[in-house]
mmCIF file of C-alpha atoms in Angstrom:
data_model
loop_
_atom_site.group_PDB
_atom_site.id
_atom_site.type_symbol
_atom_site.label_atom_id
_atom_site.label_comp_id
_atom_site.label_asym_id
_atom_site.label_seq_id
_atom_site.Cartn_x
_atom_site.Cartn_y
_atom_site.Cartn_z
ATOM 1 C CA UNK A 1 8.001 -14.609 -20.094
ATOM 2 C CA UNK A 2 6.070 -18.080 -19.273
ATOM 3 C CA UNK A 3 2.445 -17.429 -18.417
ATOM 4 C CA UNK A 4 1.477 -21.156 -18.470
ATOM 5 C CA UNK A 5 -0.983 -22.741 -15.803
ATOM 6 C CA UNK A 6 -3.227 -19.928 -14.957
ATOM 7 C CA UNK A 7 -7.422 -20.680 -17.167
ATOM 8 C CA UNK A 8 -8.035 -18.149 -19.691
ATOM 9 C CA UNK A 9 -9.923 -15.583 -16.958
ATOM 10 C CA UNK A 10 -6.810 -15.293 -14.561
ATOM 11 C CA UNK A 11 -4.938 -13.828 -18.461
ATOM 12 C CA UNK A 12 -7.727 -11.869 -18.900
ATOM 13 C CA UNK A 13 -6.852 -9.713 -15.076
ATOM 14 C CA UNK A 14 -2.974 -10.320 -16.039
ATOM 15 C CA UNK A 15 -3.665 -9.000 -19.302
ATOM 16 C CA UNK A 16 -5.288 -5.632 -18.121
ATOM 17 C CA UNK A 17 -3.032 -3.282 -18.281
ATOM 18 C CA UNK A 18 -5.479 0.175 -18.615
ATOM 19 C CA UNK A 19 -8.061 1.430 -16.195
ATOM 20 C CA UNK A 20 -9.002 -0.614 -13.396
ATOM 21 C CA UNK A 21 -9.470 -4.229 -12.063
ATOM 22 C CA UNK A 22 -11.400 -5.949 -9.852
ATOM 23 C CA UNK A 23 -11.494 -9.909 -8.979
ATOM 24 C CA UNK A 24 -13.032 -11.738 -7.022
ATOM 25 C CA UNK A 25 -12.765 -15.443 -6.262
ATOM 26 C CA UNK A 26 -12.844 -17.554 -3.386
ATOM 27 C CA UNK A 27 -9.737 -18.741 -1.632
ATOM 28 C CA UNK A 28 -7.139 -20.878 -3.307
ATOM 29 C CA UNK A 29 -8.560 -19.474 -6.657
ATOM 30 C CA UNK A 30 -5.236 -18.147 -7.429
ATOM 31 C CA UNK A 31 -5.516 -14.216 -6.490
ATOM 32 C CA UNK A 32 -1.917 -13.732 -5.504
ATOM 33 C CA UNK A 33 -0.960 -15.775 -8.837
ATOM 34 C CA UNK A 34 -2.464 -13.269 -11.482
ATOM 35 C CA UNK A 35 -1.218 -10.411 -9.416
ATOM 36 C CA UNK A 36 2.454 -11.596 -9.174
ATOM 37 C CA UNK A 37 2.066 -12.153 -12.964
ATOM 38 C CA UNK A 38 0.108 -9.071 -13.967
ATOM 39 C CA UNK A 39 3.385 -7.113 -12.495
ATOM 40 C CA UNK A 40 4.995 -9.425 -14.738
ATOM 41 C CA UNK A 41 4.279 -8.653 -17.483
ATOM 42 C CA UNK A 42 3.868 -4.873 -16.084
ATOM 43 C CA UNK A 43 6.340 -4.478 -16.368
ATOM 44 C CA UNK A 44 8.265 -7.078 -19.019
ATOM 45 C CA UNK A 45 6.184 -5.819 -21.479
ATOM 46 C CA UNK A 46 4.071 -2.737 -20.324
ATOM 47 C CA UNK A 47 0.577 -2.283 -21.991
ATOM 48 C CA UNK A 48 1.414 -4.224 -25.064
ATOM 49 C CA UNK A 49 -1.053 -7.236 -24.561
ATOM 50 C CA UNK A 50 -3.486 -4.127 -24.499
ATOM 51 C CA UNK A 51 -3.377 -2.450 -27.046
ATOM 52 C CA UNK A 52 -2.486 -1.925 -31.006
ATOM 53 C CA UNK A 53 0.409 0.194 -31.142
ATOM 54 C CA UNK A 54 3.830 -0.949 -33.035
ATOM 55 C CA UNK A 55 6.096 0.475 -30.909
ATOM 56 C CA UNK A 56 7.760 2.983 -32.628
ATOM 57 C CA UNK A 57 11.353 1.936 -32.322
ATOM 58 C CA UNK A 58 10.909 -1.269 -34.447
ATOM 59 C CA UNK A 59 12.297 -1.682 -37.410
ATOM 60 C CA UNK A 60 11.842 -4.283 -40.776
ATOM 61 C CA UNK A 61 14.557 -6.538 -39.674
ATOM 62 C CA UNK A 62 12.817 -6.522 -36.051
ATOM 63 C CA UNK A 63 9.625 -7.643 -37.569
ATOM 64 C CA UNK A 64 11.561 -10.263 -39.656
ATOM 65 C CA UNK A 65 13.522 -11.387 -36.302
ATOM 66 C CA UNK A 66 10.659 -11.861 -34.327
ATOM 67 C CA UNK A 67 8.921 -14.522 -37.396
ATOM 68 C CA UNK A 68 11.994 -16.130 -37.390
ATOM 69 C CA UNK A 69 11.995 -16.599 -33.539
ATOM 70 C CA UNK A 70 8.103 -16.981 -33.390
ATOM 71 C CA UNK A 71 8.721 -20.631 -36.661
ATOM 72 C CA UNK A 72 11.731 -21.614 -34.445
ATOM 73 C CA UNK A 73 12.188 -20.679 -30.684
ATOM 74 C CA UNK A 74 15.637 -19.870 -30.067
ATOM 75 C CA UNK A 75 15.933 -19.351 -25.652
ATOM 76 C CA UNK A 76 18.860 -17.305 -26.432
ATOM 77 C CA UNK A 77 17.037 -15.423 -27.980
ATOM 78 C CA UNK A 78 13.866 -15.239 -25.776
ATOM 79 C CA UNK A 79 14.752 -11.822 -23.785
ATOM 80 C CA UNK A 80 15.295 -10.196 -27.643
ATOM 81 C CA UNK A 81 11.686 -11.267 -29.070
ATOM 82 C CA UNK A 82 10.542 -10.460 -25.426
ATOM 83 C CA UNK A 83 11.907 -6.736 -25.644
ATOM 84 C CA UNK A 84 10.645 -6.381 -28.817
ATOM 85 C CA UNK A 85 7.706 -7.262 -27.859
ATOM 86 C CA UNK A 86 6.734 -4.538 -25.266
ATOM 87 C CA UNK A 87 5.748 -1.269 -25.425
ATOM 88 C CA UNK A 88 5.776 1.434 -22.496
ATOM 89 C CA UNK A 89 7.296 -1.132 -19.782
ATOM 90 C CA UNK A 90 6.989 -0.285 -16.085
ATOM 91 C CA UNK A 91 9.970 0.953 -14.140
ATOM 92 C CA UNK A 92 9.130 -1.697 -11.301
ATOM 93 C CA UNK A 93 9.680 0.921 -8.599
ATOM 94 C CA UNK A 94 6.511 2.645 -10.149
ATOM 95 C CA UNK A 95 4.564 -0.671 -9.083
ATOM 96 C CA UNK A 96 2.817 -0.019 -5.727
ATOM 97 C CA UNK A 97 1.816 -3.674 -4.406
ATOM 98 C CA UNK A 98 -0.029 -3.701 -1.192
ATOM 99 C CA UNK A 99 -1.297 -6.665 0.905
ATOM 100 C CA UNK A 100 -2.779 -6.526 4.489
ATOM 101 C CA UNK A 101 -0.275 -9.295 6.534
ATOM 102 C CA UNK A 102 3.325 -9.011 7.098
ATOM 103 C CA UNK A 103 3.605 -13.247 6.078
ATOM 104 C CA UNK A 104 1.541 -12.273 3.303
ATOM 105 C CA UNK A 105 3.829 -9.279 1.839
ATOM 106 C CA UNK A 106 6.615 -11.442 2.430
ATOM 107 C CA UNK A 107 5.018 -13.743 0.990
ATOM 108 C CA UNK A 108 4.638 -11.926 -2.525
ATOM 109 C CA UNK A 109 8.278 -10.473 -1.698
ATOM 110 C CA UNK A 110 9.850 -14.156 -1.942
ATOM 111 C CA UNK A 111 7.370 -14.837 -5.252
ATOM 112 C CA UNK A 112 8.328 -11.974 -7.374
ATOM 113 C CA UNK A 113 11.790 -12.593 -6.725
ATOM 114 C CA UNK A 114 11.610 -16.046 -8.164
ATOM 115 C CA UNK A 115 9.573 -14.757 -10.958
ATOM 116 C CA UNK A 116 11.143 -11.829 -11.559
ATOM 117 C CA UNK A 117 15.290 -11.697 -10.326
ATOM 118 C CA UNK A 118 16.676 -8.299 -9.040
ATOM 119 C CA UNK A 119 14.543 -6.655 -10.886
ATOM 120 C CA UNK A 120 11.751 -7.331 -7.865
ATOM 121 C CA UNK A 121 13.588 -5.584 -5.656
ATOM 122 C CA UNK A 122 12.292 -2.429 -6.796
ATOM 123 C CA UNK A 123 8.288 -3.208 -6.769
ATOM 124 C CA UNK A 124 7.008 -1.867 -3.854
ATOM 125 C CA UNK A 125 5.645 -4.897 -2.393
ATOM 126 C CA UNK A 126 4.609 -4.282 1.592
ATOM 127 C CA UNK A 127 1.600 -4.343 3.580
ATOM 128 C CA UNK A 128 -0.432 -0.780 3.985
ATOM 129 C CA UNK A 129 1.194 0.052 7.706
ATOM 130 C CA UNK A 130 5.282 -0.371 6.234
ATOM 131 C CA UNK A 131 3.961 1.482 2.868
ATOM 132 C CA UNK A 132 2.579 4.330 4.495
ATOM 133 C CA UNK A 133 6.317 4.368 7.025
ATOM 134 C CA UNK A 134 8.002 4.568 3.327
ATOM 135 C CA UNK A 135 5.892 7.746 2.991
ATOM 136 C CA UNK A 136 6.019 9.487 5.426
ATOM 137 C CA UNK A 137 9.618 8.434 6.908
ATOM 138 C CA UNK A 138 10.104 10.446 3.598
ATOM 139 C CA UNK A 139 8.502 13.379 4.413
ATOM 140 C CA UNK A 140 6.920 13.379 7.937
ATOM 141 C CA UNK A 141 8.759 16.680 9.135
ATOM 142 C CA UNK A 142 5.968 19.211 7.828
ATOM 143 C CA UNK A 143 3.867 17.341 9.914
ATOM 144 C CA UNK A 144 5.329 17.929 13.435
ATOM 145 C CA UNK A 145 7.897 15.020 14.094
ATOM 146 C CA UNK A 146 11.200 14.078 12.991
ATOM 147 C CA UNK A 147 11.595 11.526 10.545
ATOM 148 C CA UNK A 148 13.315 9.012 13.380
ATOM 149 C CA UNK A 149 9.576 9.003 15.592
ATOM 150 C CA UNK A 150 9.049 6.016 16.819
ATOM 151 C CA UNK A 151 5.760 3.801 16.509
ATOM 152 C CA UNK A 152 3.872 1.902 19.565
ATOM 153 C CA UNK A 153 2.547 -0.846 20.262
ATOM 154 C CA UNK A 154 -0.119 -2.294 21.449
ATOM 155 C CA UNK A 155 1.937 -2.272 25.157
ATOM 156 C CA UNK A 156 3.678 1.171 24.308
ATOM 157 C CA UNK A 157 -0.314 2.702 23.963
ATOM 158 C CA UNK A 158 -1.979 1.342 26.713
ATOM 159 C CA UNK A 159 1.281 2.836 29.128
ATOM 160 C CA UNK A 160 0.612 5.602 28.249
ATOM 161 C CA UNK A 161 -3.041 6.107 27.912
ATOM 162 C CA UNK A 162 -3.404 4.584 32.061
ATOM 163 C CA UNK A 163 -0.616 7.822 33.280
ATOM 164 C CA UNK A 164 -2.802 9.569 30.635
ATOM 165 C CA UNK A 165 -6.201 8.205 32.788
ATOM 166 C CA UNK A 166 -5.072 8.446 35.727
ATOM 167 C CA UNK A 167 -3.384 11.968 35.262
ATOM 168 C CA UNK A 168 -6.975 13.870 33.839
ATOM 169 C CA UNK A 169 -8.297 11.456 37.154
ATOM 170 C CA UNK A 170 -11.420 9.254 35.090
ATOM 171 C CA UNK A 171 -12.870 6.670 36.856
ATOM 172 C CA UNK A 172 -10.845 3.485 36.040
ATOM 173 C CA UNK A 173 -13.946 1.454 35.426
ATOM 174 C CA UNK A 174 -15.727 3.692 33.580
ATOM 175 C CA UNK A 175 -12.404 4.724 31.177
ATOM 176 C CA UNK A 176 -10.231 1.382 31.386
ATOM 177 C CA UNK A 177 -7.329 1.561 29.477
ATOM 178 C CA UNK A 178 -8.433 -0.941 26.231
ATOM 179 C CA UNK A 179 -12.141 1.536 25.917
ATOM 180 C CA UNK A 180 -10.442 4.476 25.616
ATOM 181 C CA UNK A 181 -8.358 3.499 23.320
ATOM 182 C CA UNK A 182 -10.885 1.518 21.376
ATOM 183 C CA UNK A 183 -12.601 4.660 21.043
ATOM 184 C CA UNK A 184 -9.117 7.167 19.913
ATOM 185 C CA UNK A 185 -9.387 4.595 18.005
ATOM 186 C CA UNK A 186 -12.690 4.128 15.768
ATOM 187 C CA UNK A 187 -11.978 8.459 16.117
ATOM 188 C CA UNK A 188 -8.731 7.675 13.736
ATOM 189 C CA UNK A 189 -10.268 5.180 11.923
ATOM 190 C CA UNK A 190 -12.949 8.094 11.180
ATOM 191 C CA UNK A 191 -10.115 11.196 10.399
ATOM 192 C CA UNK A 192 -12.016 12.590 13.565
ATOM 193 C CA UNK A 193 -9.803 15.149 15.622
ATOM 194 C CA UNK A 194 -9.472 14.965 18.569
ATOM 195 C CA UNK A 195 -11.215 18.857 19.507
ATOM 196 C CA UNK A 196 -14.219 16.931 17.031
ATOM 197 C CA UNK A 197 -14.599 14.448 19.100
ATOM 198 C CA UNK A 198 -18.041 14.842 20.646
ATOM 199 C CA UNK A 199 -19.363 16.464 17.152
ATOM 200 C CA UNK A 200 -18.324 13.515 15.596
ATOM 201 C CA UNK A 201 -20.167 11.104 18.091
ATOM 202 C CA UNK A 202 -23.571 13.261 19.265
ATOM 203 C CA UNK A 203 -25.412 10.009 20.332
ATOM 204 C CA UNK A 204 -22.729 9.238 23.701
ATOM 205 C CA UNK A 205 -23.544 10.592 26.647
ATOM 206 C CA UNK A 206 -21.841 14.334 26.823
ATOM 207 C CA UNK A 207 -20.157 12.639 30.042
ATOM 208 C CA UNK A 208 -18.501 10.174 28.152
ATOM 209 C CA UNK A 209 -17.726 11.620 25.236
ATOM 210 C CA UNK A 210 -15.664 15.132 26.384
ATOM 211 C CA UNK A 211 -13.825 12.657 28.473
ATOM 212 C CA UNK A 212 -13.080 10.477 25.600
ATOM 213 C CA UNK A 213 -12.024 13.385 24.257
ATOM 214 C CA UNK A 214 -9.794 14.888 27.164
ATOM 215 C CA UNK A 215 -8.358 12.392 27.035
ATOM 216 C CA UNK A 216 -7.692 11.059 23.182
ATOM 217 C CA UNK A 217 -5.904 15.482 23.079
ATOM 218 C CA UNK A 218 -4.069 14.156 25.761
ATOM 219 C CA UNK A 219 -3.021 10.871 23.888
ATOM 220 C CA UNK A 220 -2.047 13.026 21.115
ATOM 221 C CA UNK A 221 -0.008 15.491 22.362
ATOM 222 C CA UNK A 222 2.167 13.777 24.434
ATOM 223 C CA UNK A 223 2.512 10.899 21.285
ATOM 224 C CA UNK A 224 3.963 14.440 19.081
ATOM 225 C CA UNK A 225 5.855 15.186 22.204
ATOM 226 C CA UNK A 226 7.469 11.736 22.112
ATOM 227 C CA UNK A 227 8.341 11.950 18.464
ATOM 228 C CA UNK A 228 5.607 9.032 18.040
ATOM 229 C CA UNK A 229 2.785 7.167 16.286
ATOM 230 C CA UNK A 230 0.612 4.713 16.998
ATOM 231 C CA UNK A 231 -0.005 1.455 14.982
ATOM 232 C CA UNK A 232 -4.281 4.238 13.777
ATOM 233 C CA UNK A 233 -2.181 7.139 12.767
ATOM 234 C CA UNK A 234 0.860 4.632 10.785
ATOM 235 C CA UNK A 235 -2.619 5.066 8.039
ATOM 236 C CA UNK A 236 -4.356 8.141 9.362
ATOM 237 C CA UNK A 237 -1.258 10.512 8.923
ATOM 238 C CA UNK A 238 -0.336 9.824 6.007
ATOM 239 C CA UNK A 239 -3.662 10.695 4.746
ATOM 240 C CA UNK A 240 -3.322 13.244 6.339
ATOM 241 C CA UNK A 241 -0.075 14.085 4.801
ATOM 242 C CA UNK A 242 -0.714 13.001 1.364
ATOM 243 C CA UNK A 243 -5.176 15.194 1.529
ATOM 244 C CA UNK A 244 -2.328 18.801 3.264
ATOM 245 C CA UNK A 245 0.140 19.079 0.853
ATOM 246 C CA UNK A 246 -0.426 19.455 -2.927
ATOM 247 C CA UNK A 247 2.839 18.322 -3.976
ATOM 248 C CA UNK A 248 2.973 15.379 -1.469
ATOM 249 C CA UNK A 249 0.528 13.963 -2.940
ATOM 250 C CA UNK A 250 1.510 15.144 -6.713
ATOM 251 C CA UNK A 251 4.804 12.645 -5.845
ATOM 252 C CA UNK A 252 3.438 9.716 -5.935
ATOM 253 C CA UNK A 253 0.505 10.237 -7.414
ATOM 254 C CA UNK A 254 3.280 10.733 -10.682
ATOM 255 C CA UNK A 255 5.361 8.033 -9.458
ATOM 256 C CA UNK A 256 3.082 5.305 -9.104
ATOM 257 C CA UNK A 257 1.804 3.975 -12.716
ATOM 258 C CA UNK A 258 0.118 1.012 -11.065
ATOM 259 C CA UNK A 259 -1.600 -0.476 -8.461
ATOM 260 C CA UNK A 260 -2.106 -3.258 -6.919
ATOM 261 C CA UNK A 261 -3.884 -4.353 -4.040
ATOM 262 C CA UNK A 262 -4.136 -8.575 -2.242
ATOM 263 C CA UNK A 263 -6.157 -9.332 -0.156
ATOM 264 C CA UNK A 264 -8.296 -5.342 0.552
ATOM 265 C CA UNK A 265 -10.397 -5.111 3.831
#
């Protein structure tokens, strides 16, 4: 495994395998490269770089093999030497690598594949929303949706809320589709349900908050009736699922040994 091209700080981050790690650096400084190299190190060598332990299965002949390899590296023996240096190597499917945009996620996948080959296909590398959709496809039935749920884009949501505004006889100049959706989105970001909306935003006028709460409740009812989620629901319903169902939460706690976030926002 080649870690050439990394400076001392980058190499330190790549080799740190235990506990939390935060990398703060400017644009173009190699943060994504560090993340990719760190994933490669975890899969190839596990926690060997962060431990003084000697693998329990190492024999004297293995030590002799490594000593000879160090003295005279043979490319054909490289994989065998790397395997002997590994300590508790990490299965690729137990690594969750998250980034913010689809473009960044695709770049991450491509670079992981270039570095690791087919092994990279088993790493959970995606955006926040894509990872949440994957989680929901497995267990969303517990929340009263079917696994074949659809995802509403902005246009779908605006059409739905426009119908709701009309059906509730709300004043269209005050309650435009975009503004109502904005308030609903803020509520979802704060994990505020329709029932709790008025209490959660006491500074809003009672008239405005009451009508937003009604529109929000009807919006969620119709979404669920259509077996649909909007973009905010993808995150919100995943959080609700993990908070509400201990066995689901524990499944992912066991599954992911390492969670790496690129460009966290």
